[in-house]
Amino acid sequence: MNENESLTVTLTLENDEELECAVLTIFETGGREYIALLPLDENGDNDDGQVYLYRFIDKGEDKEPDLENILDDEEFERVSEAFSEWMEEQDFSDIDLNDIE
């Protein structure tokens, strides 16, 4: 992958709808790995700045990683704070941190 390409993943939502997302970052906090995803529309854009945070489970070289919802409020707060700190180090002025889900 060259430097200008962005990595994307396809999420399958509870209603079986598929949603293409750009991977913003994979980061560690509290001894676990997490992933921040930016949902994209059919044109590959994100107009609302909404970001999804999930637990990231790496299953090894030849296997697809798993994503898990973060259900614990304390864990979610810790992950949101770590992601916000990462965002402050980046230049993503069009992402609204108040819309983190």
Tab-separated table of C-alpha atoms in Angstrom:
chain	number	residue	atom	x	y	z
A	1	MET	CA	0.000	0.000	0.000
A	2	ASN	CA	1.465	3.353	-0.910
A	3	GLU	CA	1.463	6.337	1.401
A	4	ASN	CA	-1.513	8.042	-0.282
A	5	GLU	CA	-3.819	5.015	-0.169
A	6	SER	CA	-6.143	4.664	2.774
A	7	LEU	CA	-6.990	1.306	4.272
A	8	THR	CA	-10.707	0.527	4.362
A	9	VAL	CA	-12.869	-2.130	5.971
A	10	THR	CA	-16.480	-3.121	5.341
A	11	LEU	CA	-18.700	-3.330	8.421
A	12	THR	CA	-21.864	-5.396	8.380
A	13	LEU	CA	-24.393	-3.631	10.593
A	14	GLU	CA	-27.114	-5.294	12.682
A	15	ASN	CA	-29.640	-4.721	9.871
A	16	ASP	CA	-27.243	-6.500	7.427
A	17	GLU	CA	-26.440	-3.184	5.734
A	18	GLU	CA	-22.793	-2.937	4.678
A	19	LEU	CA	-20.847	0.219	5.452
A	20	GLU	CA	-17.437	1.031	3.991
A	21	CYS	CA	-15.134	2.722	6.526
A	22	ALA	CA	-11.671	4.229	6.341
A	23	VAL	CA	-9.283	3.060	9.054
A	24	LEU	CA	-8.065	6.164	10.881
A	25	THR	CA	-5.799	4.346	13.315
A	26	ILE	CA	-5.274	1.242	15.406
A	27	PHE	CA	-4.108	2.166	18.885
A	28	GLU	CA	-3.521	0.603	22.291
A	29	THR	CA	-4.824	1.700	25.662
A	30	GLY	CA	-5.371	-0.232	28.878
A	31	GLY	CA	-3.492	-3.230	27.465
A	32	ARG	CA	-5.921	-3.756	24.543
A	33	GLU	CA	-5.968	-2.704	20.910
A	34	TYR	CA	-8.714	-0.550	19.427
A	35	ILE	CA	-9.567	0.717	15.958
A	36	ALA	CA	-11.049	4.049	14.880
A	37	LEU	CA	-13.165	3.931	11.725
A	38	LEU	CA	-14.532	6.778	9.619
A	39	PRO	CA	-17.725	5.736	7.771
A	40	LEU	CA	-17.733	6.653	4.077
A	41	ASP	CA	-20.632	7.341	1.732
A	42	GLU	CA	-20.950	5.853	-1.753
A	43	ASN	CA	-18.533	8.516	-3.062
A	44	GLY	CA	-15.872	7.668	-0.474
A	45	ASP	CA	-16.551	10.840	1.534
A	46	ASN	CA	-17.541	11.550	5.132
A	47	ASP	CA	-19.558	14.718	5.576
A	48	ASP	CA	-20.643	14.429	9.216
A	49	GLY	CA	-17.289	13.627	10.886
A	50	GLN	CA	-18.748	10.675	12.796
A	51	VAL	CA	-16.170	8.126	14.049
A	52	TYR	CA	-16.731	4.536	15.228
A	53	LEU	CA	-14.530	2.970	17.904
A	54	TYR	CA	-14.217	-0.811	18.308
A	55	ARG	CA	-12.030	-3.307	20.112
A	56	PHE	CA	-9.546	-4.719	17.592
A	57	ILE	CA	-8.652	-8.421	17.914
A	58	ASP	CA	-5.698	-9.435	15.752
A	59	LYS	CA	-5.947	-13.173	15.026
A	60	GLY	CA	-2.579	-13.517	13.328
A	61	GLU	CA	-1.007	-13.105	9.931
A	62	ASP	CA	-3.301	-15.248	7.778
A	63	LYS	CA	-6.625	-14.475	9.482
A	64	GLU	CA	-9.020	-11.552	9.344
A	65	PRO	CA	-9.081	-9.505	12.567
A	66	ASP	CA	-12.280	-9.261	14.599
A	67	LEU	CA	-13.974	-6.096	15.788
A	68	GLU	CA	-15.992	-6.048	19.011
A	69	ASN	CA	-18.354	-3.403	20.324
A	70	ILE	CA	-17.210	-1.582	23.455
A	71	LEU	CA	-20.082	-2.105	25.896
A	72	ASP	CA	-18.500	-0.973	29.167
A	73	ASP	CA	-18.888	2.785	29.810
A	74	GLU	CA	-15.561	3.117	31.649
A	75	GLU	CA	-13.717	1.301	28.872
A	76	PHE	CA	-15.426	3.457	26.242
A	77	GLU	CA	-14.464	6.656	28.093
A	78	ARG	CA	-10.824	5.495	28.301
A	79	VAL	CA	-10.775	4.584	24.596
A	80	SER	CA	-12.457	7.868	23.585
A	81	GLU	CA	-9.909	9.834	25.594
A	82	ALA	CA	-6.978	7.933	24.038
A	83	PHE	CA	-8.438	8.501	20.561
A	84	SER	CA	-8.969	12.213	21.285
A	85	GLU	CA	-5.317	12.494	22.338
A	86	TRP	CA	-4.275	10.794	19.090
A	87	MET	CA	-6.528	13.184	17.129
A	88	GLU	CA	-4.894	16.208	18.766
A	89	GLU	CA	-1.582	15.037	17.307
A	90	GLN	CA	-3.092	14.796	13.798
A	91	ASP	CA	-4.484	17.341	11.359
A	92	PHE	CA	-8.100	16.170	11.027
A	93	SER	CA	-9.886	19.467	11.461
A	94	ASP	CA	-13.072	18.180	9.773
A	95	ILE	CA	-13.803	15.406	12.312
A	96	ASP	CA	-16.145	16.330	15.165
A	97	LEU	CA	-15.008	14.537	18.327
A	98	ASN	CA	-18.467	15.061	19.825
A	99	ASP	CA	-19.870	12.528	17.341
A	100	ILE	CA	-17.715	9.588	18.493
A	101	GLU	CA	-19.901	6.490	18.890
